PDB file of C-alpha atoms in Angstrom:
ATOM      1  CA  UNK A  16      26.978  13.669   6.091  1.00 88.00           C
ATOM      2  CA  UNK A  17      24.509  11.418   8.262  1.00 85.00           C
ATOM      3  CA  UNK A  18      23.322  14.780   9.327  1.00 88.00           C
ATOM      4  CA  UNK A  19      21.904  15.651   6.300  1.00 89.00           C
ATOM      5  CA  UNK A  20      20.047  12.640   4.642  1.00 87.00           C
ATOM      6  CA  UNK A  21      19.078  12.982   7.509  1.00 86.00           C
ATOM      7  CA  UNK A  22      17.007  16.404   7.106  1.00 86.00           C
ATOM      8  CA  UNK A  23      17.147  16.157   2.975  1.00 86.00           C
ATOM      9  CA  UNK A  24      15.096  12.634   3.787  1.00 82.00           C
ATOM     10  CA  UNK A  25      13.551  13.538   6.354  1.00 83.00           C
ATOM     11  CA  UNK A  26      11.490  15.334   3.403  1.00 82.00           C
ATOM     12  CA  UNK A  27       9.106  12.995   3.345  1.00 78.00           C
ATOM     13  CA  UNK A  28       7.080  13.073   6.548  1.00 79.00           C
ATOM     14  CA  UNK A  29       7.590  16.912   6.452  1.00 80.00           C
ATOM     15  CA  UNK A  30       5.832  16.743   3.146  1.00 74.00           C
ATOM     16  CA  UNK A  31       2.821  13.376   4.324  1.00 72.00           C
ATOM     17  CA  UNK A  32       2.254  14.015   7.930  1.00 71.00           C
ATOM     18  CA  UNK A  33       0.934  10.523   9.176  1.00 73.00           C
ATOM     19  CA  UNK A  34       2.379   7.980  11.328  1.00 75.00           C
ATOM     20  CA  UNK A  35       3.568   5.521   8.695  1.00 74.00           C
ATOM     21  CA  UNK A  36       5.774   8.897   7.024  1.00 74.00           C
ATOM     22  CA  UNK A  37       7.423  10.399   9.673  1.00 78.00           C
ATOM     23  CA  UNK A  38       8.761   6.245  11.606  1.00 78.00           C
ATOM     24  CA  UNK A  39      10.448   5.242   8.278  1.00 76.00           C
ATOM     25  CA  UNK A  40      11.224   8.791   8.060  1.00 81.00           C
ATOM     26  CA  UNK A  41      13.382   9.035  10.948  1.00 81.00           C
ATOM     27  CA  UNK A  42      15.295   5.959  10.015  1.00 80.00           C
ATOM     28  CA  UNK A  43      18.370   7.910   9.701  1.00 84.00           C
ATOM     29  CA  UNK A  44      17.965  10.189  12.360  1.00 84.00           C
ATOM     30  CA  UNK A  45      17.591   7.505  14.847  1.00 82.00           C
ATOM     31  CA  UNK A  46      21.569   6.066  13.316  1.00 83.00           C
ATOM     32  CA  UNK A  47      22.710   9.727  13.984  1.00 85.00           C
ATOM     33  CA  UNK A  48      21.060   9.774  17.279  1.00 85.00           C
ATOM     34  CA  UNK A  49      22.427   6.702  18.590  1.00 81.00           C
ATOM     35  CA  UNK A  50      26.693   7.613  16.582  1.00 82.00           C
ATOM     36  CA  UNK A  51      25.896  11.116  18.646  1.00 84.00           C
ATOM     37  CA  UNK A  52      25.674   9.114  21.871  1.00 80.00           C
ATOM     38  CA  UNK A  53      27.794   5.961  21.562  1.00 77.00           C
ATOM     39  CA  UNK A  54      30.195   8.694  20.283  1.00 78.00           C
ATOM     40  CA  UNK A  55      30.979  11.780  22.258  1.00 78.00           C
ATOM     41  CA  UNK A  56      28.683  10.585  25.677  1.00 75.00           C
ATOM     42  CA  UNK A  57      28.720   6.307  25.715  1.00 69.00           C
ATOM     43  CA  UNK A  58      32.263   5.616  24.579  1.00 66.00           C
ATOM     44  CA  UNK A  59      33.769   8.775  27.204  1.00 66.00           C
ATOM     45  CA  UNK A  60      31.399   7.693  30.148  1.00 65.00           C
ATOM     46  CA  UNK A  61      32.650   3.439  29.408  1.00 63.00           C
ATOM     47  CA  UNK A  62      36.673   4.725  29.905  1.00 65.00           C
ATOM     48  CA  UNK A  63      36.282   5.530  33.049  1.00 64.00           C
ATOM     49  CA  UNK A  64      34.288   2.381  34.045  1.00 60.00           C
ATOM     50  CA  UNK A  65      35.789  -1.426  34.419  1.00 61.00           C
ATOM     51  CA  UNK A  66      35.190  -3.880  32.196  1.00 59.00           C
ATOM     52  CA  UNK A  67      32.428  -5.400  33.344  1.00 65.00           C
ATOM     53  CA  UNK A  68      30.447  -2.305  32.177  1.00 67.00           C
ATOM     54  CA  UNK A  69      31.857  -2.237  28.839  1.00 66.00           C
ATOM     55  CA  UNK A  70      30.509  -6.259  28.937  1.00 70.00           C
ATOM     56  CA  UNK A  71      27.181  -5.461  29.480  1.00 71.00           C
ATOM     57  CA  UNK A  72      26.362  -2.558  27.173  1.00 70.00           C
ATOM     58  CA  UNK A  73      27.240  -4.284  24.158  1.00 72.00           C
ATOM     59  CA  UNK A  74      25.254  -7.346  25.050  1.00 74.00           C
ATOM     60  CA  UNK A  75      22.337  -5.019  25.552  1.00 76.00           C
ATOM     61  CA  UNK A  76      23.607  -2.997  21.931  1.00 72.00           C
ATOM     62  CA  UNK A  77      23.953  -6.479  20.156  1.00 72.00           C
ATOM     63  CA  UNK A  78      20.735  -7.707  22.363  1.00 76.00           C
ATOM     64  CA  UNK A  79      18.584  -5.541  21.193  1.00 73.00           C
ATOM     65  CA  UNK A  80      20.023  -5.013  16.929  1.00 70.00           C
ATOM     66  CA  UNK A  81      19.122  -8.717  17.910  1.00 70.00           C
ATOM     67  CA  UNK A  82      15.332  -8.584  18.654  1.00 71.00           C
ATOM     68  CA  UNK A  83      15.476  -6.334  15.795  1.00 64.00           C
ATOM     69  CA  UNK A  84      16.679  -8.416  13.432  1.00 64.00           C
ATOM     70  CA  UNK A  85      14.239 -10.984  14.491  1.00 65.00           C
ATOM     71  CA  UNK A  86      11.479  -9.156  14.605  1.00 62.00           C
ATOM     72  CA  UNK A  87      11.967  -7.913  10.837  1.00 62.00           C
ATOM     73  CA  UNK A  88      12.947 -11.551  10.241  1.00 61.00           C
ATOM     74  CA  UNK A  89       9.506 -12.978  11.872  1.00 63.00           C
ATOM     75  CA  UNK A  90       6.849  -9.530   9.851  1.00 60.00           C
ATOM     76  CA  UNK A  91       8.577 -10.483   6.534  1.00 57.00           C
ATOM     77  CA  UNK A  92       8.458 -14.493   6.407  1.00 60.00           C
ATOM     78  CA  UNK A  93       5.109 -14.485   7.109  1.00 59.00           C
ATOM     79  CA  UNK A  94       4.553 -11.420   5.188  1.00 59.00           C
ATOM     80  CA  UNK A  95       6.145 -13.265   1.951  1.00 59.00           C
ATOM     81  CA  UNK A  96       5.650 -16.766   2.838  1.00 58.00           C
ATOM     82  CA  UNK A  97       5.561 -18.476  -0.171  1.00 62.00           C
ATOM     83  CA  UNK A  98       3.726 -21.768   0.985  1.00 69.00           C
ATOM     84  CA  UNK A  99       1.309 -19.346   2.035  1.00 74.00           C
ATOM     85  CA  UNK A 100      -1.892 -19.502  -0.417  1.00 77.00           C
ATOM     86  CA  UNK A 101      -2.747 -16.189  -1.257  1.00 77.00           C
ATOM     87  CA  UNK A 102      -6.518 -17.272  -0.298  1.00 76.00           C
ATOM     88  CA  UNK A 103      -5.204 -17.170   2.838  1.00 79.00           C
ATOM     89  CA  UNK A 104      -4.573 -13.035   2.210  1.00 83.00           C
ATOM     90  CA  UNK A 105      -6.570 -12.167   0.556  1.00 90.00           C
ATOM     91  CA  UNK A 106     -10.154 -10.160   2.750  1.00 90.00           C
ATOM     92  CA  UNK A 107     -12.949 -11.883   2.619  1.00 92.00           C
ATOM     93  CA  UNK A 108     -14.780  -9.325   1.007  1.00 94.00           C
ATOM     94  CA  UNK A 109     -12.871  -9.190  -2.292  1.00 95.00           C
ATOM     95  CA  UNK A 110     -13.260 -12.720  -2.878  1.00 94.00           C
ATOM     96  CA  UNK A 111     -16.176 -13.210  -5.258  1.00 95.00           C
ATOM     97  CA  UNK A 112     -15.052  -9.928  -6.449  1.00 96.00           C
ATOM     98  CA  UNK A 113     -11.488 -11.093  -7.810  1.00 96.00           C
ATOM     99  CA  UNK A 114     -13.949 -14.829  -8.667  1.00 95.00           C
ATOM    100  CA  UNK A 115     -16.573 -11.669 -11.041  1.00 96.00           C
ATOM    101  CA  UNK A 116     -13.849  -9.980 -13.678  1.00 96.00           C
ATOM    102  CA  UNK A 117     -11.582 -13.929 -13.860  1.00 95.00           C
ATOM    103  CA  UNK A 118     -14.950 -15.220 -15.370  1.00 94.00           C
ATOM    104  CA  UNK A 119     -16.532 -12.242 -17.378  1.00 95.00           C
ATOM    105  CA  UNK A 120     -13.442 -11.004 -19.024  1.00 94.00           C
ATOM    106  CA  UNK A 121     -12.507 -12.069 -21.912  1.00 92.00           C
ATOM    107  CA  UNK A 122      -8.673 -12.471 -22.896  1.00 91.00           C
ATOM    108  CA  UNK A 123      -8.089  -9.402 -24.669  1.00 91.00           C
ATOM    109  CA  UNK A 124     -10.628  -7.180 -22.195  1.00 94.00           C
ATOM    110  CA  UNK A 125      -9.079  -5.833 -19.206  1.00 95.00           C
ATOM    111  CA  UNK A 126      -9.646  -3.820 -16.257  1.00 96.00           C
ATOM    112  CA  UNK A 127      -8.999  -0.550 -13.985  1.00 97.00           C
ATOM    113  CA  UNK A 128      -9.774   0.021 -10.724  1.00 97.00           C
ATOM    114  CA  UNK A 129     -10.069   3.192  -9.242  1.00 97.00           C
ATOM    115  CA  UNK A 130      -9.655   3.005  -5.531  1.00 96.00           C
ATOM    116  CA  UNK A 131      -6.268   3.131  -5.810  1.00 95.00           C
ATOM    117  CA  UNK A 132      -5.309  -0.614  -4.751  1.00 95.00           C
ATOM    118  CA  UNK A 133      -2.369  -1.998  -7.886  1.00 95.00           C
ATOM    119  CA  UNK A 134      -2.975  -6.053  -5.985  1.00 94.00           C
ATOM    120  CA  UNK A 135      -6.230  -5.936  -8.332  1.00 96.00           C
ATOM    121  CA  UNK A 136      -4.261  -6.314 -10.776  1.00 96.00           C
ATOM    122  CA  UNK A 137      -2.924  -9.534  -9.445  1.00 94.00           C
ATOM    123  CA  UNK A 138      -5.685 -11.145  -8.227  1.00 94.00           C
ATOM    124  CA  UNK A 139      -7.000 -10.894 -11.270  1.00 94.00           C
ATOM    125  CA  UNK A 140      -4.491 -11.526 -13.087  1.00 93.00           C
ATOM    126  CA  UNK A 141      -4.478  -8.363 -15.788  1.00 94.00           C
ATOM    127  CA  UNK A 142      -1.569  -6.308 -16.452  1.00 94.00           C
ATOM    128  CA  UNK A 143      -2.937  -2.430 -15.038  1.00 95.00           C
ATOM    129  CA  UNK A 144      -4.125  -0.380 -18.518  1.00 95.00           C
ATOM    130  CA  UNK A 145      -1.928   2.205 -17.575  1.00 95.00           C
ATOM    131  CA  UNK A 146       1.709   3.413 -16.306  1.00 95.00           C
ATOM    132  CA  UNK A 147      -0.176   4.371 -12.975  1.00 95.00           C
ATOM    133  CA  UNK A 148      -1.257   0.787 -11.003  1.00 95.00           C
ATOM    134  CA  UNK A 149      -2.103   3.239  -7.813  1.00 95.00           C
ATOM    135  CA  UNK A 150      -4.194   5.864 -10.019  1.00 95.00           C
ATOM    136  CA  UNK A 151      -3.284   8.228  -7.367  1.00 93.00           C
ATOM    137  CA  UNK A 152      -0.233   8.904  -8.420  1.00 93.00           C
ATOM    138  CA  UNK A 153      -1.904  10.454 -12.221  1.00 95.00           C
ATOM    139  CA  UNK A 154      -3.651  13.280 -10.448  1.00 93.00           C
ATOM    140  CA  UNK A 155      -1.347  15.866 -12.324  1.00 94.00           C
ATOM    141  CA  UNK A 156      -4.021  17.044 -15.324  1.00 95.00           C
ATOM    142  CA  UNK A 157      -2.181  15.400 -18.035  1.00 96.00           C
ATOM    143  CA  UNK A 158      -1.344  12.468 -16.310  1.00 97.00           C
ATOM    144  CA  UNK A 159      -5.270  12.494 -16.025  1.00 97.00           C
ATOM    145  CA  UNK A 160      -5.331  12.949 -19.156  1.00 97.00           C
ATOM    146  CA  UNK A 161      -2.928   9.918 -20.615  1.00 96.00           C
ATOM    147  CA  UNK A 162      -4.563   8.191 -18.346  1.00 96.00           C
ATOM    148  CA  UNK A 163      -8.072   8.758 -20.080  1.00 97.00           C
ATOM    149  CA  UNK A 164      -6.240   8.290 -23.700  1.00 96.00           C
ATOM    150  CA  UNK A 165      -4.756   4.658 -22.085  1.00 96.00           C
ATOM    151  CA  UNK A 166      -9.016   3.617 -21.448  1.00 95.00           C
ATOM    152  CA  UNK A 167     -10.117   4.472 -24.924  1.00 94.00           C
ATOM    153  CA  UNK A 168      -6.835   2.239 -26.350  1.00 93.00           C
ATOM    154  CA  UNK A 169      -7.509  -0.419 -23.905  1.00 94.00           C
ATOM    155  CA  UNK A 170     -10.731  -2.247 -24.159  1.00 93.00           C
ATOM    156  CA  UNK A 171     -11.313  -1.449 -20.271  1.00 95.00           C
ATOM    157  CA  UNK A 172     -14.616  -3.614 -19.927  1.00 96.00           C
ATOM    158  CA  UNK A 173     -14.790  -3.162 -15.857  1.00 97.00           C
ATOM    159  CA  UNK A 174     -14.048  -0.234 -13.825  1.00 97.00           C
ATOM    160  CA  UNK A 175     -13.993  -0.813  -9.852  1.00 97.00           C
ATOM    161  CA  UNK A 176     -15.269   2.386  -9.728  1.00 96.00           C
ATOM    162  CA  UNK A 177     -15.196   2.255  -5.352  1.00 95.00           C
ATOM    163  CA  UNK A 178     -15.242   0.504  -2.026  1.00 95.00           C
ATOM    164  CA  UNK A 179     -15.340   0.540   1.290  1.00 93.00           C
ATOM    165  CA  UNK A 180     -10.197   0.089   1.385  1.00 93.00           C
ATOM    166  CA  UNK A 181      -8.586   3.876   3.009  1.00 91.00           C
ATOM    167  CA  UNK A 182      -7.281   4.829  -0.598  1.00 90.00           C
ATOM    168  CA  UNK A 183     -10.521   5.873  -1.991  1.00 91.00           C
ATOM    169  CA  UNK A 184      -9.635   8.738  -0.804  1.00 89.00           C
ATOM    170  CA  UNK A 185      -5.623   9.392   0.196  1.00 85.00           C
ATOM    171  CA  UNK A 186      -5.525  13.298   2.504  1.00 81.00           C
ATOM    172  CA  UNK A 187      -9.406  12.458   3.428  1.00 85.00           C
ATOM    173  CA  UNK A 188      -9.582  14.734  -0.528  1.00 89.00           C
ATOM    174  CA  UNK A 189     -12.186  11.544  -3.036  1.00 92.00           C
ATOM    175  CA  UNK A 190     -12.055  10.490  -6.633  1.00 94.00           C
ATOM    176  CA  UNK A 191     -15.285  13.302  -6.687  1.00 94.00           C
ATOM    177  CA  UNK A 192     -11.918  16.200  -6.185  1.00 94.00           C
ATOM    178  CA  UNK A 193      -8.895  14.320  -6.781  1.00 94.00           C
ATOM    179  CA  UNK A 194      -9.126  13.491 -10.198  1.00 96.00           C
ATOM    180  CA  UNK A 195     -12.099  16.517 -11.676  1.00 96.00           C
ATOM    181  CA  UNK A 196     -10.610  14.816 -15.593  1.00 97.00           C
ATOM    182  CA  UNK A 197     -10.763  11.102 -15.438  1.00 97.00           C
ATOM    183  CA  UNK A 198     -14.161  11.125 -13.270  1.00 97.00           C
ATOM    184  CA  UNK A 199     -16.619  12.626 -15.271  1.00 96.00           C
ATOM    185  CA  UNK A 200     -14.929  10.975 -18.824  1.00 97.00           C
ATOM    186  CA  UNK A 201     -15.302   7.171 -16.169  1.00 96.00           C
ATOM    187  CA  UNK A 202     -19.636   8.940 -15.667  1.00 96.00           C
ATOM    188  CA  UNK A 203     -19.579   9.476 -19.097  1.00 95.00           C
ATOM    189  CA  UNK A 204     -18.702   6.036 -20.698  1.00 96.00           C
ATOM    190  CA  UNK A 205     -19.262   3.699 -17.827  1.00 96.00           C
ATOM    191  CA  UNK A 206     -22.122   2.734 -15.199  1.00 96.00           C
ATOM    192  CA  UNK A 207     -22.835   1.493 -12.616  1.00 96.00           C
ATOM    193  CA  UNK A 208     -23.257  -2.136 -13.090  1.00 95.00           C
ATOM    194  CA  UNK A 209     -22.724  -4.346 -10.089  1.00 94.00           C
ATOM    195  CA  UNK A 210     -21.860  -4.201  -6.536  1.00 95.00           C
ATOM    196  CA  UNK A 211     -20.497  -7.331  -4.552  1.00 96.00           C
ATOM    197  CA  UNK A 212     -19.518  -6.932  -1.105  1.00 95.00           C
ATOM    198  CA  UNK A 213     -18.099  -3.278  -1.064  1.00 94.00           C
ATOM    199  CA  UNK A 214     -16.866  -2.922  -4.622  1.00 96.00           C
ATOM    200  CA  UNK A 215     -18.897  -1.986  -6.303  1.00 97.00           C
ATOM    201  CA  UNK A 216     -18.548  -2.004 -10.466  1.00 97.00           C
ATOM    202  CA  UNK A 217     -19.247  -0.230 -13.488  1.00 97.00           C
ATOM    203  CA  UNK A 218     -19.231  -1.495 -16.940  1.00 96.00           C
ATOM    204  CA  UNK A 219     -18.586  -0.197 -20.236  1.00 96.00           C
ATOM    205  CA  UNK A 220     -21.839   1.391 -22.020  1.00 94.00           C
ATOM    206  CA  UNK A 221     -20.870  -0.378 -25.352  1.00 92.00           C
ATOM    207  CA  UNK A 222     -20.961  -3.847 -23.222  1.00 91.00           C
ATOM    208  CA  UNK A 223     -24.122  -2.834 -22.336  1.00 85.00           C
ATOM    209  CA  UNK A 224     -27.473  -5.165 -24.015  1.00 68.00           C
ATOM    210  CA  UNK A 225     -30.956  -5.816 -22.892  1.00 46.00           C
ATOM    211  CA  UNK A 226     -29.756  -9.057 -21.685  1.00 45.00           C
ATOM    212  CA  UNK A 227     -26.202  -7.725 -19.600  1.00 55.00           C
ATOM    213  CA  UNK A 228     -27.381  -5.548 -17.512  1.00 51.00           C
ATOM    214  CA  UNK A 229     -26.060  -5.213 -14.131  1.00 50.00           C
ATOM    215  CA  UNK A 230     -29.028  -6.235 -11.297  1.00 47.00           C
ATOM    216  CA  UNK A 231     -27.447  -3.949  -8.181  1.00 44.00           C
ATOM    217  CA  UNK A 232     -26.845  -6.348  -6.039  1.00 39.00           C
TER     218      UNK A 232
END
């Protein structure tokens, strides 16, 4: 059972060959390997040794599990600590953009990001206007068509068109290549408005007036 689960679960690493996918896809193979070593090798070895080897081995195994569990708890407490204010975690180059979007979006005006960062909807307290908060998941053509329909009907005022985050070019493909339907639609209906730090913001052309043009700064 462990062998079958290991083979099927490791498919994630075969489909996306980066270190992150390799590490989490190796969890079940790791358990399988540990099980084989313990049952077929360590157990037989310890049966031939004195009790002190048993005690020493148990202490080592428990210490390893304790160290791994403690590390996980420490990381989790830092990542999900409820007493830490958002401002301590949000990147500095995002804060001015968040302030701008919050100040310039009305109750019935929406926002979408093309950077595949779902966190922006949390930052500005606006729901994602499509079912793809991570737009990278909308790569198939029929999903791109769905995104376009959602943009048309949900009164999108601003688009976070791109920034320097790695998620703008997952697997080395930029949005121009990945979204041959969405990107031409955005260029037709939106225009560059403002760049804050590395965040490039575009505005819906219907909001453009003589007194409401971006300064490009």
